Short mmCIF file of C-alpha atoms in Angstrom, two decimals:
data_model
loop_
_atom_site.label_atom_id
_atom_site.label_comp_id
_atom_site.label_asym_id
_atom_site.label_seq_id
_atom_site.Cartn_x
_atom_site.Cartn_y
_atom_site.Cartn_z
CA UNK A 1002 11.69 4.94 -49.99
CA UNK A 1003 9.07 2.21 -47.92
CA UNK A 1004 6.41 2.84 -49.69
CA UNK A 1005 6.25 -0.87 -50.96
CA UNK A 1006 6.44 -1.94 -46.67
CA UNK A 1007 3.82 0.69 -45.66
CA UNK A 1008 1.63 -0.93 -48.38
CA UNK A 1009 1.95 -3.68 -47.44
CA UNK A 1010 1.54 -3.38 -43.46
CA UNK A 1011 -2.25 -2.08 -45.08
CA UNK A 1012 -2.26 -5.17 -46.58
CA UNK A 1013 -1.84 -7.24 -43.19
CA UNK A 1014 -3.78 -5.00 -40.90
CA UNK A 1015 -6.78 -4.22 -43.72
CA UNK A 1016 -6.56 -8.50 -43.73
CA UNK A 1017 -6.91 -8.84 -40.11
CA UNK A 1018 -9.81 -5.97 -39.41
CA UNK A 1019 -11.46 -7.85 -42.42
CA UNK A 1020 -11.37 -11.19 -40.12
CA UNK A 1021 -12.27 -9.64 -37.09
CA UNK A 1022 -15.17 -7.81 -38.85
CA UNK A 1023 -16.60 -10.96 -40.20
CA UNK A 1024 -16.33 -12.56 -36.43
CA UNK A 1025 -18.23 -9.71 -35.12
CA UNK A 1026 -20.71 -9.70 -37.22
CA UNK A 1027 -21.34 -13.58 -37.20
CA UNK A 1028 -22.23 -13.80 -33.78
CA UNK A 1029 -24.59 -10.64 -34.21
CA UNK A 1030 -26.39 -11.89 -36.76
CA UNK A 1031 -26.16 -15.18 -35.27
CA UNK A 1032 -26.80 -14.51 -31.19
CA UNK A 1033 -30.37 -16.23 -30.36
CA UNK A 1034 -32.25 -14.91 -27.01
CA UNK A 1035 -31.54 -17.95 -24.82
CA UNK A 1036 -31.74 -17.80 -21.25
CA UNK A 1037 -28.28 -18.38 -19.41
CA UNK A 1038 -26.79 -21.07 -17.57
CA UNK A 1039 -28.03 -21.98 -14.33
CA UNK A 1040 -30.94 -19.17 -14.34
CA UNK A 1041 -33.87 -21.71 -13.52
CA UNK A 1042 -32.31 -23.83 -11.44
CA UNK A 1043 -29.06 -22.12 -10.22
CA UNK A 1044 -25.46 -24.44 -10.21
CA UNK A 1045 -25.07 -23.97 -6.37
CA UNK A 1046 -27.30 -25.25 -5.07
CA UNK A 1047 -28.03 -22.35 -1.97
CA UNK A 1048 -26.16 -24.03 1.72
CA UNK A 1049 -26.82 -21.92 4.32
CA UNK A 1050 -29.71 -20.31 6.06
CA UNK A 1051 -30.76 -16.88 6.11
CA UNK A 1052 -29.97 -16.79 10.20
CA UNK A 1053 -26.63 -18.26 9.62
CA UNK A 1054 -25.33 -15.42 6.87
CA UNK A 1055 -27.02 -11.79 8.33
CA UNK A 1056 -25.38 -13.06 11.67
CA UNK A 1057 -22.56 -12.95 9.93
CA UNK A 1058 -22.99 -9.31 7.90
CA UNK A 1059 -24.70 -7.41 11.00
CA UNK A 1060 -21.09 -9.18 12.89
CA UNK A 1061 -19.04 -7.51 10.08
CA UNK A 1062 -21.39 -4.30 9.71
CA UNK A 1063 -20.40 -3.47 13.76
CA UNK A 1064 -17.00 -4.18 13.24
CA UNK A 1065 -17.30 -1.47 10.47
CA UNK A 1066 -18.87 0.74 12.46
CA UNK A 1067 -17.17 0.77 15.45
CA UNK A 1068 -13.93 0.97 13.29
CA UNK A 1069 -15.68 3.89 11.77
CA UNK A 1070 -16.45 6.18 13.85
CA UNK A 1071 -12.85 5.09 16.38
CA UNK A 1072 -11.00 6.34 13.48
CA UNK A 1073 -13.22 8.60 11.28
CA UNK A 1074 -10.93 11.40 12.74
CA UNK A 1075 -7.70 9.58 11.07
CA UNK A 1076 -9.34 8.99 8.02
CA UNK A 1077 -10.70 12.53 7.74
CA UNK A 1078 -7.68 14.61 9.90
CA UNK A 1079 -5.72 15.52 6.60
CA UNK A 1080 -3.61 18.04 7.37
CA UNK A 1081 -3.86 17.94 11.20
CA UNK A 1082 -2.21 14.30 11.45
CA UNK A 1083 0.72 15.43 9.45
CA UNK A 1084 1.54 17.93 11.99
CA UNK A 1085 0.48 15.86 15.58
CA UNK A 1086 1.88 12.63 14.42
CA UNK A 1087 4.93 13.13 12.42
CA UNK A 1088 3.88 11.99 8.94
CA UNK A 1089 4.93 13.08 5.75
CA UNK A 1090 2.29 13.68 3.29
CA UNK A 1091 3.73 10.47 1.07
CA UNK A 1092 4.18 8.62 4.95
CA UNK A 1093 0.21 9.65 5.06
CA UNK A 1094 -0.46 9.04 1.93
CA UNK A 1095 0.43 5.61 2.00
CA UNK A 1096 -0.05 4.29 5.60
CA UNK A 1097 -2.83 1.63 5.45
CA UNK A 1098 -4.30 2.27 1.44
CA UNK A 1099 -2.85 -1.44 1.06
CA UNK A 1100 -5.46 -2.26 3.64
CA UNK A 1101 -8.04 -0.43 3.01
CA UNK A 1102 -8.13 -2.17 -0.27
CA UNK A 1103 -7.89 -4.92 0.76
CA UNK A 1104 -10.62 -4.97 3.04
CA UNK A 1105 -13.03 -3.79 0.29
CA UNK A 1106 -12.07 -6.68 -2.10
CA UNK A 1107 -12.09 -8.97 0.98
CA UNK A 1108 -15.60 -7.21 1.48
CA UNK A 1109 -16.89 -7.67 -1.82
CA UNK A 1110 -15.95 -11.27 -2.13
CA UNK A 1111 -18.03 -11.66 1.51
CA UNK A 1112 -21.14 -10.39 -0.54
CA UNK A 1113 -20.85 -12.13 -3.17
CA UNK A 1114 -20.45 -15.25 -1.80
CA UNK A 1115 -22.99 -15.58 0.62
CA UNK A 1116 -25.28 -13.31 -2.30
CA UNK A 1117 -24.61 -17.24 -4.07
CA UNK A 1118 -24.62 -19.15 -0.85
CA UNK A 1119 -27.75 -17.58 1.42
CA UNK A 1120 -31.84 -18.78 1.03
CA UNK A 1121 -34.13 -15.48 1.25
CA UNK A 1122 -37.37 -17.49 0.94
CA UNK A 1123 -39.55 -13.71 1.81
CA UNK A 1124 -39.58 -10.50 1.07
CA UNK A 1125 -38.85 -8.93 4.53
CA UNK A 1126 -35.81 -11.73 4.07
CA UNK A 1127 -35.09 -10.03 0.36
CA UNK A 1128 -34.88 -6.71 2.07
CA UNK A 1129 -32.72 -7.15 5.34
CA UNK A 1130 -30.47 -9.17 4.22
CA UNK A 1131 -29.79 -6.31 1.05
CA UNK A 1132 -29.96 -3.65 3.90
CA UNK A 1133 -26.98 -5.13 5.44
CA UNK A 1134 -25.35 -5.92 2.46
CA UNK A 1135 -25.69 -2.14 1.55
CA UNK A 1136 -24.85 -1.06 5.20
CA UNK A 1137 -21.56 -2.57 4.31
CA UNK A 1138 -20.56 -1.41 0.71
CA UNK A 1139 -21.96 2.49 2.12
CA UNK A 1140 -18.97 1.92 5.49
CA UNK A 1141 -16.39 0.48 2.73
CA UNK A 1142 -17.36 3.39 0.80
CA UNK A 1143 -16.70 5.36 3.53
CA UNK A 1144 -13.00 4.07 4.18
CA UNK A 1145 -12.22 4.44 0.87
CA UNK A 1146 -12.85 8.23 0.80
CA UNK A 1147 -10.93 8.87 3.43
CA UNK A 1148 -8.28 6.54 1.30
CA UNK A 1149 -9.00 9.15 -1.48
CA UNK A 1150 -8.25 12.15 0.11
CA UNK A 1151 -5.31 11.06 1.38
CA UNK A 1152 -3.20 10.61 -1.87
CA UNK A 1153 -5.23 14.00 -2.98
CA UNK A 1154 -2.90 15.40 -0.11
CA UNK A 1155 -0.08 13.68 -1.20
CA UNK A 1156 -0.59 15.19 -4.34
CA UNK A 1157 -1.80 18.64 -3.25
CA UNK A 1158 1.50 18.39 -2.65
CA UNK A 1159 4.00 16.31 -4.41
CA UNK A 1160 2.80 16.68 -7.80
CA UNK A 1161 1.66 13.82 -10.10
CA UNK A 1162 3.89 10.98 -10.37
CA UNK A 1163 2.85 7.57 -12.11
CA UNK A 1164 2.49 6.13 -8.53
CA UNK A 1165 0.34 8.32 -6.84
CA UNK A 1166 -2.06 9.19 -10.37
CA UNK A 1167 -2.71 5.17 -11.38
CA UNK A 1168 -3.92 4.45 -7.59
CA UNK A 1169 -6.31 7.81 -7.51
CA UNK A 1170 -8.05 6.06 -10.96
CA UNK A 1171 -7.65 2.56 -9.27
CA UNK A 1172 -10.03 4.16 -6.34
CA UNK A 1173 -12.22 6.14 -8.12
CA UNK A 1174 -13.43 2.52 -10.73
CA UNK A 1175 -13.75 1.24 -7.16
CA UNK A 1176 -15.86 3.74 -6.41
CA UNK A 1177 -17.30 2.90 -9.46
CA UNK A 1178 -18.41 -0.63 -8.73
CA UNK A 1179 -19.17 -0.31 -5.25
CA UNK A 1180 -22.28 2.26 -6.02
CA UNK A 1181 -22.47 0.07 -9.15
CA UNK A 1182 -23.33 -3.05 -6.14
CA UNK A 1183 -25.16 -1.10 -4.53
CA UNK A 1184 -27.68 -0.45 -7.38
CA UNK A 1185 -28.16 -4.13 -7.87
CA UNK A 1186 -28.44 -4.79 -4.83
CA UNK A 1187 -31.74 -2.60 -4.88
CA UNK A 1188 -33.06 -4.82 -7.92
CA UNK A 1189 -31.76 -7.97 -6.57
CA UNK A 1190 -29.50 -8.80 -9.40
CA UNK A 1191 -27.07 -10.89 -7.99
CA UNK A 1192 -26.24 -12.52 -10.60
CA UNK A 1193 -24.64 -9.71 -12.25
CA UNK A 1194 -22.20 -9.01 -9.97
CA UNK A 1195 -19.30 -10.40 -11.33
CA UNK A 1196 -19.90 -8.69 -14.94
CA UNK A 1197 -20.22 -5.13 -12.54
CA UNK A 1198 -16.60 -5.87 -11.71
CA UNK A 1199 -15.47 -7.18 -14.89
CA UNK A 1200 -16.71 -3.90 -16.15
CA UNK A 1201 -15.19 -2.06 -13.61
CA UNK A 1202 -11.85 -4.42 -14.45
CA UNK A 1203 -12.27 -3.43 -18.06
CA UNK A 1204 -12.35 0.45 -17.41
CA UNK A 1205 -9.75 1.21 -15.07
CA UNK A 1206 -7.72 -1.00 -18.22
CA UNK A 1207 -9.05 1.47 -20.63
CA UNK A 1208 -9.03 4.73 -18.90
CA UNK A 1209 -4.77 3.94 -18.33
CA UNK A 1210 -4.74 3.26 -21.67
CA UNK A 1211 -6.73 6.01 -22.61
CA UNK A 1212 -5.77 8.92 -20.77
CA UNK A 1213 -1.28 9.84 -21.38
CA UNK A 1214 -0.79 9.41 -18.02
CA UNK A 1215 3.10 11.14 -18.63
CA UNK A 1216 1.98 14.08 -20.20
CA UNK A 1217 -1.34 14.51 -17.67
CA UNK A 1218 1.89 14.46 -14.95
CA UNK A 1219 3.68 16.83 -17.05
CA UNK A 1220 0.77 19.27 -17.36
CA UNK A 1221 -0.03 19.44 -14.20
CA UNK A 1222 3.59 19.53 -12.25
CA UNK A 1223 4.53 22.41 -14.73
CA UNK A 1224 0.76 24.12 -13.67
CA UNK A 1225 1.89 23.45 -9.86
CA UNK A 1226 5.70 24.93 -10.82
CA UNK A 1227 3.30 28.17 -12.03
CA UNK A 1228 2.27 27.88 -8.79
CA UNK A 1229 5.32 28.58 -7.14
CA UNK A 1230 5.65 25.04 -5.58
CA UNK A 1231 8.50 22.74 -6.21
CA UNK A 1232 9.04 20.81 -9.89
CA UNK A 1233 10.60 17.64 -9.74
CA UNK A 1234 13.56 17.76 -12.66
CA UNK A 1235 14.00 14.48 -12.34
CA UNK A 1236 10.82 13.05 -12.20
CA UNK A 1237 10.05 14.68 -15.44
CA UNK A 1238 12.64 13.19 -16.67
CA UNK A 1239 12.57 9.82 -15.99
CA UNK A 1240 8.75 9.55 -18.22
CA UNK A 1241 8.48 7.79 -21.06
CA UNK A 1242 7.93 9.27 -24.50
CA UNK A 1243 5.01 10.07 -24.15
CA UNK A 1244 5.96 12.97 -21.87
CA UNK A 1245 8.21 14.60 -24.69
CA UNK A 1246 5.26 16.49 -26.63
CA UNK A 1247 3.85 18.40 -23.51
CA UNK A 1248 7.01 18.79 -22.29
CA UNK A 1249 8.62 20.72 -25.55
CA UNK A 1250 4.80 22.83 -25.10
CA UNK A 1251 5.88 23.99 -22.05
CA UNK A 1252 8.95 24.91 -22.75
CA UNK A 1253 8.40 26.66 -26.24
CA UNK A 1254 5.65 28.27 -24.79
CA UNK A 1255 6.18 32.49 -24.08
CA UNK A 1256 4.13 32.81 -20.91
CA UNK A 1257 6.15 30.48 -18.79
CA UNK A 1258 8.90 32.00 -16.67
CA UNK A 1259 12.49 31.27 -17.17
CA UNK A 1260 13.35 29.50 -13.74
CA UNK A 1261 10.35 27.31 -14.76
CA UNK A 1262 11.79 27.35 -18.94
CA UNK A 1263 15.42 26.16 -17.62
CA UNK A 1264 14.02 23.02 -15.63
CA UNK A 1265 11.97 22.29 -17.87
CA UNK A 1266 14.66 22.65 -20.65
CA UNK A 1267 16.57 20.44 -18.48
CA UNK A 1268 14.24 17.62 -18.00
CA UNK A 1269 14.70 17.58 -22.28
CA UNK A 1270 18.46 17.18 -21.77
CA UNK A 1271 18.32 14.68 -18.86
CA UNK A 1272 15.80 12.91 -21.32
CA UNK A 1273 18.34 12.86 -24.32
CA UNK A 1274 21.02 11.81 -22.60
CA UNK A 1275 18.76 8.54 -21.42
CA UNK A 1276 17.19 8.21 -24.01
CA UNK A 1277 19.35 8.46 -27.93
CA UNK A 1278 17.47 9.57 -30.47
CA UNK A 1279 18.27 6.11 -32.14
CA UNK A 1280 16.88 5.58 -36.13
CA UNK A 1281 14.48 3.49 -36.05
CA UNK A 1282 15.41 0.69 -38.70
CA UNK A 1283 12.38 -2.58 -38.30
CA UNK A 1284 8.52 -1.24 -39.02
CA UNK A 1285 8.25 -3.49 -36.35
CA UNK A 1286 10.18 -1.36 -33.44
CA UNK A 1287 7.73 1.40 -34.75
CA UNK A 1288 5.03 2.89 -31.75
CA UNK A 1289 3.21 6.17 -33.00
CA UNK A 1290 4.78 8.06 -29.42
CA UNK A 1291 8.22 7.77 -30.05
CA UNK A 1292 8.44 9.08 -33.45
CA UNK A 1293 6.18 12.27 -32.35
CA UNK A 1294 8.95 12.82 -29.59
CA UNK A 1295 11.55 12.74 -32.14
CA UNK A 1296 9.65 15.07 -33.96
CA UNK A 1297 9.16 17.01 -31.00
CA UNK A 1298 12.79 16.93 -29.58
CA UNK A 1299 14.00 17.91 -33.00
CA UNK A 1300 12.30 20.93 -32.84
CA UNK A 1301 13.33 21.86 -29.36
CA UNK A 1302 17.19 20.95 -29.85
CA UNK A 1303 18.19 24.37 -31.34
CA UNK A 1304 17.11 26.26 -28.10
CA UNK A 1305 19.13 23.63 -25.72
CA UNK A 1306 22.53 24.43 -26.87
CA UNK A 1307 23.41 26.49 -23.63
CA UNK A 1308 22.09 23.71 -21.47
CA UNK A 1309 25.52 21.38 -20.68
CA UNK A 1310 25.81 17.79 -19.08
CA UNK A 1311 28.08 16.81 -15.98
CA UNK A 1312 28.88 13.80 -14.39
CA UNK A 1313 29.56 10.35 -15.60
CA UNK A 1314 27.74 8.85 -12.71
CA UNK A 1315 25.41 11.02 -11.66
CA UNK A 1316 24.32 13.03 -14.56
CA UNK A 1317 23.57 16.61 -14.02
CA UNK A 1318 22.63 20.04 -16.16
CA UNK A 1319 24.17 22.77 -15.49
CA UNK A 1320 21.40 25.06 -17.43
CA UNK A 1321 22.08 29.36 -19.43
CA UNK A 1322 21.84 30.83 -16.14
CA UNK A 1323 24.36 28.30 -14.37
CA UNK A 1324 21.70 26.62 -12.16
CA UNK A 1325 22.77 23.08 -11.01
CA UNK A 1326 19.10 20.37 -12.29
CA UNK A 1327 20.12 16.62 -11.73
CA UNK A 1328 18.94 14.14 -13.69
CA UNK A 1329 18.25 11.40 -11.16
CA UNK A 1330 16.76 11.47 -8.12
#
C-alpha cells in the first residue's frame, strides 16, 4: 500500500547521495599539495625556554612516579582491596575513576601546550624533552590500566551494563591515543597531536555506533547466567529495541536451561509492557531496530502466554514455574 511513498523516499535518498558524492568528487579532483598554514612560520612563537619546560615536566614526572609507587598495591590489588577495604565491586570501579581520567586529560593538555610553547634548539634538548613527555605518558597509562582493571572486576561480578561498557570502550581509545602520542613524540610530529586526538574521539563514537551495545549486554549476561552467575532480569527489560533480537534468540535457544529461559522470558514480557506495540504510521518515525524488534516479538509471543504481569506501580512477572521477577530495578 505504501509503494509510492517508498519510491519517493528512494528518490530523495538518491538526490542527497548524488549531491554528497559530487562534493567528494570535486574535493578529490581539485585538491592540491599545499604546505599547511603555519608550517614554515609557526602561528604561535615559542615563549618558554627548554629549562623552564623541563622543570615543569620533570616535576610532574616525579610526582606521578611517587604516586604510582605509593598507590601501586591499591591500584592493582583487585579483590584484595574489596575484601580488606570493605568496598563493593561497583564502589571500587567508581572510586577515583573520574579523577584518573581527569589526570589523563590534563596530562595530555600539558604535553600538547608545552610542545607548542617550548624552544628546543638542539638535538639533545629535543631528545630530553621527548623523554620527559614519554615518561609522563607511560605513568599515566599505568594509571589508566588500573582504571580498566577496576572496571573489569565490576563487569566480572555484575555483568555488562551501559554504565560499565561505555567507560571500558572509552578507556581503550584513550590508551590508543596515548600510544599514538608516544609514537608521534618519538617521530617529532607534534603537529599531529591534535589530529590524533580527533581521530581517537571519532573512533570512540564510531565504535559505539557500529557495535550493538544492548545486544552485547544481553549475550554476555546470558552467558554469565549459564555459568551460574546472577542474571538481572530488570536490567535486560530496561534495554532498547536493539536488545530484543538477542533476547528472543536466547529465549528460543534449545540449549538454554529452563531457569535462565524463564528469566529471559520475564524480561521480554516486561519489555513489551513498557514498550507497547504501536503501528508505525509515519515513515519519519520508522527505524530498522524498532521494526526488527516488532518482528522478533511477533515470533516469540505465542511462547509467552503463560507469563503473567502483576502490579501497577511495582510491576513484576509470574513465570510458568510460579517464580516472580521484578520489571524495575
